[in-house]
mmCIF file of C-alpha atoms in Angstrom:
data_model
loop_
_atom_site.group_PDB
_atom_site.id
_atom_site.type_symbol
_atom_site.label_atom_id
_atom_site.label_comp_id
_atom_site.label_asym_id
_atom_site.label_seq_id
_atom_site.Cartn_x
_atom_site.Cartn_y
_atom_site.Cartn_z
ATOM 1 C CA UNK F 1 0.000 0.000 0.000
ATOM 2 C CA UNK F 2 1.391 3.420 -0.953
ATOM 3 C CA UNK F 3 1.958 6.013 1.745
ATOM 4 C CA UNK F 4 -0.805 8.173 0.279
ATOM 5 C CA UNK F 5 -3.351 5.370 0.651
ATOM 6 C CA UNK F 6 -1.985 4.396 4.054
ATOM 7 C CA UNK F 7 -2.283 7.971 5.305
ATOM 8 C CA UNK F 8 -5.800 8.287 3.928
ATOM 9 C CA UNK F 9 -6.981 4.959 5.354
ATOM 10 C CA UNK F 10 -5.530 5.656 8.787
ATOM 11 C CA UNK F 11 -6.952 9.181 8.654
ATOM 12 C CA UNK F 12 -10.434 7.869 7.897
ATOM 13 C CA UNK F 13 -10.090 5.336 10.705
ATOM 14 C CA UNK F 14 -9.101 8.076 13.157
ATOM 15 C CA UNK F 15 -11.825 10.389 11.818
ATOM 16 C CA UNK F 16 -14.546 7.913 12.777
ATOM 17 C CA UNK F 17 -13.069 7.619 16.273
ATOM 18 C CA UNK F 18 -12.017 11.206 16.897
ATOM 19 C CA UNK F 19 -14.613 11.656 19.656
ATOM 20 C CA UNK F 20 -12.449 9.334 21.786
ATOM 21 C CA UNK F 21 -9.388 11.551 21.512
ATOM 22 C CA UNK F 22 -10.040 13.435 24.798
ATOM 23 C CA UNK F 23 -10.036 10.098 26.653
ATOM 24 C CA UNK F 24 -6.380 9.662 25.664
ATOM 25 C CA UNK F 25 -5.559 12.631 27.886
ATOM 26 C CA UNK F 26 -8.295 12.532 30.519
ATOM 27 C CA UNK F 27 -7.008 9.417 32.271
ATOM 28 C CA UNK F 28 -3.301 10.407 32.233
ATOM 29 C CA UNK F 29 -4.365 13.871 33.378
ATOM 30 C CA UNK F 30 -6.113 12.439 36.416
ATOM 31 C CA UNK F 31 -3.030 10.366 37.265
ATOM 32 C CA UNK F 32 -0.787 13.427 36.953
ATOM 33 C CA UNK F 33 -3.019 15.406 39.309
ATOM 34 C CA UNK F 34 -2.893 12.586 41.809
ATOM 35 C CA UNK F 35 0.909 12.530 42.009
ATOM 36 C CA UNK F 36 1.748 16.211 41.441
ATOM 37 C CA UNK F 37 3.046 18.369 44.283
ATOM 38 C CA UNK F 38 -0.069 19.878 45.961
ATOM 39 C CA UNK F 39 1.566 23.317 46.044
ATOM 40 C CA UNK F 40 1.768 23.359 42.240
ATOM 41 C CA UNK F 41 -1.846 22.389 41.563
ATOM 42 C CA UNK F 42 -3.539 24.350 44.355
ATOM 43 C CA UNK F 43 -6.557 26.446 43.371
ATOM 44 C CA UNK F 44 -5.686 29.823 41.873
ATOM 45 C CA UNK F 45 -8.680 31.815 40.635
ATOM 46 C CA UNK F 46 -6.780 33.942 38.118
ATOM 47 C CA UNK F 47 -5.002 30.962 36.578
ATOM 48 C CA UNK F 48 -8.128 28.861 36.324
ATOM 49 C CA UNK F 49 -10.118 31.678 34.744
ATOM 50 C CA UNK F 50 -7.375 31.830 32.102
ATOM 51 C CA UNK F 51 -7.611 28.068 31.530
ATOM 52 C CA UNK F 52 -11.372 28.332 31.150
ATOM 53 C CA UNK F 53 -11.084 31.289 28.763
ATOM 54 C CA UNK F 54 -8.716 29.245 26.572
ATOM 55 C CA UNK F 55 -11.315 26.481 26.315
ATOM 56 C CA UNK F 56 -14.158 28.917 25.707
ATOM 57 C CA UNK F 57 -12.097 30.558 22.955
ATOM 58 C CA UNK F 58 -11.959 27.169 21.278
ATOM 59 C CA UNK F 59 -15.712 26.827 21.677
ATOM 60 C CA UNK F 60 -16.140 30.279 20.129
ATOM 61 C CA UNK F 61 -14.188 29.162 17.055
ATOM 62 C CA UNK F 62 -16.553 26.207 16.728
ATOM 63 C CA UNK F 63 -19.567 28.510 17.144
ATOM 64 C CA UNK F 64 -18.344 30.827 14.380
ATOM 65 C CA UNK F 65 -17.758 27.803 12.161
ATOM 66 C CA UNK F 66 -21.000 25.924 12.762
ATOM 67 C CA UNK F 67 -23.158 29.049 12.935
ATOM 68 C CA UNK F 68 -22.411 30.052 9.347
ATOM 69 C CA UNK F 69 -22.116 26.577 7.808
ATOM 70 C CA UNK F 70 -24.763 24.930 5.597
ATOM 71 C CA UNK F 71 -26.198 21.526 6.453
ATOM 72 C CA UNK F 72 -24.168 18.328 5.992
ATOM 73 C CA UNK F 73 -20.887 20.191 6.348
ATOM 74 C CA UNK F 74 -18.726 20.970 9.400
ATOM 75 C CA UNK F 75 -20.481 18.149 11.201
ATOM 76 C CA UNK F 76 -19.963 15.678 14.011
ATOM 77 C CA UNK F 77 -20.439 12.679 11.737
ATOM 78 C CA UNK F 78 -18.288 9.742 12.822
ATOM 79 C CA UNK F 79 -19.615 6.286 11.930
ATOM 80 C CA UNK F 80 -20.720 7.307 8.430
ATOM 81 C CA UNK F 81 -17.353 8.885 7.626
ATOM 82 C CA UNK F 82 -16.728 12.001 5.555
ATOM 83 C CA UNK F 83 -19.782 14.021 4.492
ATOM 84 C CA UNK F 84 -19.816 17.270 2.514
ATOM 85 C CA UNK F 85 -22.734 18.311 0.334
ATOM 86 C CA UNK F 86 -20.884 21.483 -0.611
ATOM 87 C CA UNK F 87 -17.485 23.054 -0.080
ATOM 88 C CA UNK F 88 -17.253 25.741 2.601
ATOM 89 C CA UNK F 89 -15.010 28.542 1.324
ATOM 90 C CA UNK F 90 -16.431 31.700 2.930
ATOM 91 C CA UNK F 91 -16.417 33.163 6.425
ATOM 92 C CA UNK F 92 -13.970 31.430 8.732
ATOM 93 C CA UNK F 93 -13.219 28.926 5.961
ATOM 94 C CA UNK F 94 -11.683 31.751 3.943
ATOM 95 C CA UNK F 95 -9.205 32.232 6.801
ATOM 96 C CA UNK F 96 -8.225 28.618 7.449
ATOM 97 C CA UNK F 97 -9.173 25.215 6.028
ATOM 98 C CA UNK F 98 -9.700 23.359 9.312
ATOM 99 C CA UNK F 99 -11.291 25.758 11.827
ATOM 100 C CA UNK F 100 -13.117 23.046 13.790
ATOM 101 C CA UNK F 101 -9.870 21.283 14.630
ATOM 102 C CA UNK F 102 -8.324 24.571 15.745
ATOM 103 C CA UNK F 103 -11.339 25.084 17.988
ATOM 104 C CA UNK F 104 -10.996 21.578 19.401
ATOM 105 C CA UNK F 105 -7.319 22.173 20.119
ATOM 106 C CA UNK F 106 -7.983 25.185 22.325
ATOM 107 C CA UNK F 107 -10.997 23.558 23.984
ATOM 108 C CA UNK F 108 -8.787 20.697 25.162
ATOM 109 C CA UNK F 109 -5.736 22.864 25.806
ATOM 110 C CA UNK F 110 -7.545 24.534 28.722
ATOM 111 C CA UNK F 111 -7.810 21.331 30.805
ATOM 112 C CA UNK F 112 -4.242 20.393 29.832
ATOM 113 C CA UNK F 113 -3.004 23.722 31.226
ATOM 114 C CA UNK F 114 -5.004 23.021 34.395
ATOM 115 C CA UNK F 115 -2.483 20.258 35.172
ATOM 116 C CA UNK F 116 0.394 22.800 35.373
ATOM 117 C CA UNK F 117 2.684 20.297 33.628
ATOM 118 C CA UNK F 118 4.869 21.687 30.841
ATOM 119 C CA UNK F 119 5.979 18.277 29.581
ATOM 120 C CA UNK F 120 2.384 17.012 29.424
ATOM 121 C CA UNK F 121 1.369 20.110 27.438
ATOM 122 C CA UNK F 122 4.172 19.394 24.948
ATOM 123 C CA UNK F 123 3.050 15.765 24.621
ATOM 124 C CA UNK F 124 -0.525 16.923 24.070
ATOM 125 C CA UNK F 125 0.571 19.273 21.288
ATOM 126 C CA UNK F 126 2.628 16.594 19.522
ATOM 127 C CA UNK F 127 0.000 13.855 19.801
ATOM 128 C CA UNK F 128 -2.761 16.219 18.706
ATOM 129 C CA UNK F 129 -0.765 17.258 15.657
ATOM 130 C CA UNK F 130 0.051 13.663 14.626
ATOM 131 C CA UNK F 131 -3.519 12.494 15.254
ATOM 132 C CA UNK F 132 -5.255 15.295 13.408
ATOM 133 C CA UNK F 133 -2.709 15.585 10.611
ATOM 134 C CA UNK F 134 -3.878 12.184 9.376
ATOM 135 C CA UNK F 135 -7.528 13.188 9.734
ATOM 136 C CA UNK F 136 -6.961 16.431 7.831
ATOM 137 C CA UNK F 137 -5.112 14.559 5.106
ATOM 138 C CA UNK F 138 -7.980 12.082 4.643
ATOM 139 C CA UNK F 139 -10.544 14.877 4.721
ATOM 140 C CA UNK F 140 -8.700 16.856 2.066
ATOM 141 C CA UNK F 141 -8.356 13.797 -0.164
ATOM 142 C CA UNK F 142 -12.117 13.320 0.022
ATOM 143 C CA UNK F 143 -12.824 16.971 -0.750
ATOM 144 C CA UNK F 144 -10.332 17.039 -3.619
ATOM 145 C CA UNK F 145 -11.957 14.038 -5.286
ATOM 146 C CA UNK F 146 -15.452 15.448 -4.801
ATOM 147 C CA UNK F 147 -14.926 19.106 -5.701
ATOM 148 C CA UNK F 148 -11.841 18.937 -7.910
ATOM 149 C CA UNK F 149 -10.570 22.263 -9.210
ATOM 150 C CA UNK F 150 -12.845 24.237 -6.883
ATOM 151 C CA UNK F 151 -11.130 22.625 -3.905
ATOM 152 C CA UNK F 152 -7.622 23.063 -5.333
ATOM 153 C CA UNK F 153 -8.246 26.760 -5.997
ATOM 154 C CA UNK F 154 -9.489 27.322 -2.443
ATOM 155 C CA UNK F 155 -6.732 25.249 -0.821
ATOM 156 C CA UNK F 156 -4.028 27.074 -2.768
ATOM 157 C CA UNK F 157 -4.896 30.419 -1.183
ATOM 158 C CA UNK F 158 -6.117 29.233 2.250
ATOM 159 C CA UNK F 159 -3.776 27.917 4.956
ATOM 160 C CA UNK F 160 -4.511 24.605 6.631
ATOM 161 C CA UNK F 161 -4.177 25.639 10.295
ATOM 162 C CA UNK F 162 -2.648 29.137 10.481
ATOM 163 C CA UNK F 163 -5.396 31.722 9.831
ATOM 164 C CA UNK F 164 -4.728 34.457 7.271
ATOM 165 C CA UNK F 165 -6.996 37.416 6.486
ATOM 166 C CA UNK F 166 -5.501 38.075 3.041
ATOM 167 C CA UNK F 167 -8.378 36.415 1.198
ATOM 168 C CA UNK F 168 -11.179 36.869 3.707
ATOM 169 C CA UNK F 169 -14.660 36.524 2.228
ATOM 170 C CA UNK F 170 -17.831 37.313 4.161
ATOM 171 C CA UNK F 171 -19.987 34.271 5.027
ATOM 172 C CA UNK F 172 -22.437 33.255 2.326
ATOM 173 C CA UNK F 173 -25.092 32.476 4.963
ATOM 174 C CA UNK F 174 -26.369 34.418 7.959
ATOM 175 C CA UNK F 175 -25.442 33.305 11.454
ATOM 176 C CA UNK F 176 -27.841 30.690 12.860
ATOM 177 C CA UNK F 177 -27.967 30.650 16.659
ATOM 178 C CA UNK F 178 -30.470 27.802 16.597
ATOM 179 C CA UNK F 179 -28.065 25.651 14.617
ATOM 180 C CA UNK F 180 -25.286 26.419 17.077
ATOM 181 C CA UNK F 181 -27.466 25.514 20.052
ATOM 182 C CA UNK F 182 -28.575 22.268 18.406
ATOM 183 C CA UNK F 183 -25.112 21.125 17.416
ATOM 184 C CA UNK F 184 -22.840 22.508 20.130
ATOM 185 C CA UNK F 185 -24.602 22.042 23.460
ATOM 186 C CA UNK F 186 -22.733 18.800 24.146
ATOM 187 C CA UNK F 187 -19.298 20.287 23.499
ATOM 188 C CA UNK F 188 -20.265 23.216 25.741
ATOM 189 C CA UNK F 189 -21.146 21.017 28.712
ATOM 190 C CA UNK F 190 -18.060 18.847 28.155
ATOM 191 C CA UNK F 191 -15.835 21.821 28.949
ATOM 192 C CA UNK F 192 -17.334 22.197 32.404
ATOM 193 C CA UNK F 193 -17.537 18.450 33.028
ATOM 194 C CA UNK F 194 -13.814 17.950 32.477
ATOM 195 C CA UNK F 195 -12.765 21.023 34.486
ATOM 196 C CA UNK F 196 -15.041 20.017 37.364
ATOM 197 C CA UNK F 197 -13.747 16.434 37.287
ATOM 198 C CA UNK F 198 -10.150 17.663 37.376
ATOM 199 C CA UNK F 199 -10.997 20.002 40.258
ATOM 200 C CA UNK F 200 -12.584 17.105 42.157
ATOM 201 C CA UNK F 201 -9.492 14.931 41.715
ATOM 202 C CA UNK F 202 -7.192 17.830 42.574
ATOM 203 C CA UNK F 203 -9.026 18.549 45.818
ATOM 204 C CA UNK F 204 -9.017 14.897 46.846
ATOM 205 C CA UNK F 205 -5.299 14.681 46.122
ATOM 206 C CA UNK F 206 -4.531 17.847 48.091
ATOM 207 C CA UNK F 207 -7.029 17.631 50.961
ATOM 208 C CA UNK F 208 -8.094 14.002 50.993
ATOM 209 C CA UNK F 209 -11.722 15.113 50.560
ATOM 210 C CA UNK F 210 -14.136 14.640 47.671
ATOM 211 C CA UNK F 211 -15.204 18.234 47.167
ATOM 212 C CA UNK F 212 -15.668 20.717 44.337
ATOM 213 C CA UNK F 213 -14.289 24.238 44.616
ATOM 214 C CA UNK F 214 -17.253 26.689 44.744
ATOM 215 C CA UNK F 215 -16.009 28.473 41.598
ATOM 216 C CA UNK F 216 -16.258 25.288 39.534
ATOM 217 C CA UNK F 217 -19.383 24.072 41.311
ATOM 218 C CA UNK F 218 -21.340 27.207 40.414
ATOM 219 C CA UNK F 219 -20.141 27.152 36.804
ATOM 220 C CA UNK F 220 -20.873 23.446 36.448
ATOM 221 C CA UNK F 221 -24.355 23.828 37.922
ATOM 222 C CA UNK F 222 -25.169 26.701 35.585
ATOM 223 C CA UNK F 223 -23.802 24.798 32.585
ATOM 224 C CA UNK F 224 -25.879 21.722 33.442
ATOM 225 C CA UNK F 225 -29.050 23.814 33.680
ATOM 226 C CA UNK F 226 -28.338 25.369 30.274
ATOM 227 C CA UNK F 227 -27.504 21.959 28.804
ATOM 228 C CA UNK F 228 -30.689 20.355 30.136
ATOM 229 C CA UNK F 229 -32.799 23.212 28.792
ATOM 230 C CA UNK F 230 -31.290 23.085 25.297
ATOM 231 C CA UNK F 231 -31.323 19.286 25.170
ATOM 232 C CA UNK F 232 -34.991 19.190 26.190
ATOM 233 C CA UNK F 233 -35.912 21.696 23.490
ATOM 234 C CA UNK F 234 -33.870 19.768 20.935
ATOM 235 C CA UNK F 235 -35.365 16.377 21.779
ATOM 236 C CA UNK F 236 -38.983 17.449 22.199
ATOM 237 C CA UNK F 237 -39.489 20.042 19.464
ATOM 238 C CA UNK F 238 -38.246 21.275 16.105
ATOM 239 C CA UNK F 239 -37.537 24.765 17.430
ATOM 240 C CA UNK F 240 -33.795 24.405 16.864
ATOM 241 C CA UNK F 241 -34.139 22.901 13.400
ATOM 242 C CA UNK F 242 -33.312 25.262 10.540
ATOM 243 C CA UNK F 243 -33.921 24.203 6.941
ATOM 244 C CA UNK F 244 -30.684 23.683 5.063
ATOM 245 C CA UNK F 245 -28.592 24.028 8.215
#
């Protein structure tokens, strides 16, 4: 098998299982918290607000991507593999070819920074790059075969992961908040679940007590309420459904 086909096949395999990527770091992260010097990982409000802002910045990138995207693009499809009814080339896609993966990177970087471990952050960066490089390669092969010259023209002037405003084009669609709420409420709650879980482990490691720091408890409670509200609306009505989105 040629390297091109090997890269594409492995990329497609990883693409269908990319939702498991955070698990690769969640378990080691918990172990690191357990054995790290308590002085290093003690609660610091300013630091942990920064970590949260990093993750929320990643979520914002996803919001700006999903909110302007047409249906059957920029999706969470896994088992069915690559899907793209049309090629996104405007809005954030005129800045960078893989905005969702940039968003994911920052969403997960926040919890990684929470561990206060420089070497673990470096490992995260390297593994993320290797993992998603294959996925991006497979995705681009699929898009090139489907859209041909249109894809090549867009890819030639648009960077893969480093945004550039040289060829910015306004989004072809208006922003859809309902689409964002329907498609992103799970990623939103996941941010607060992982931070709260890390805080719980940290406190048990430091104090020997299963407790959640009030800062994270209040945020987690609020996030759960929002998540339950949006999920209920999504599952019981068509209010969040937008034609073509």
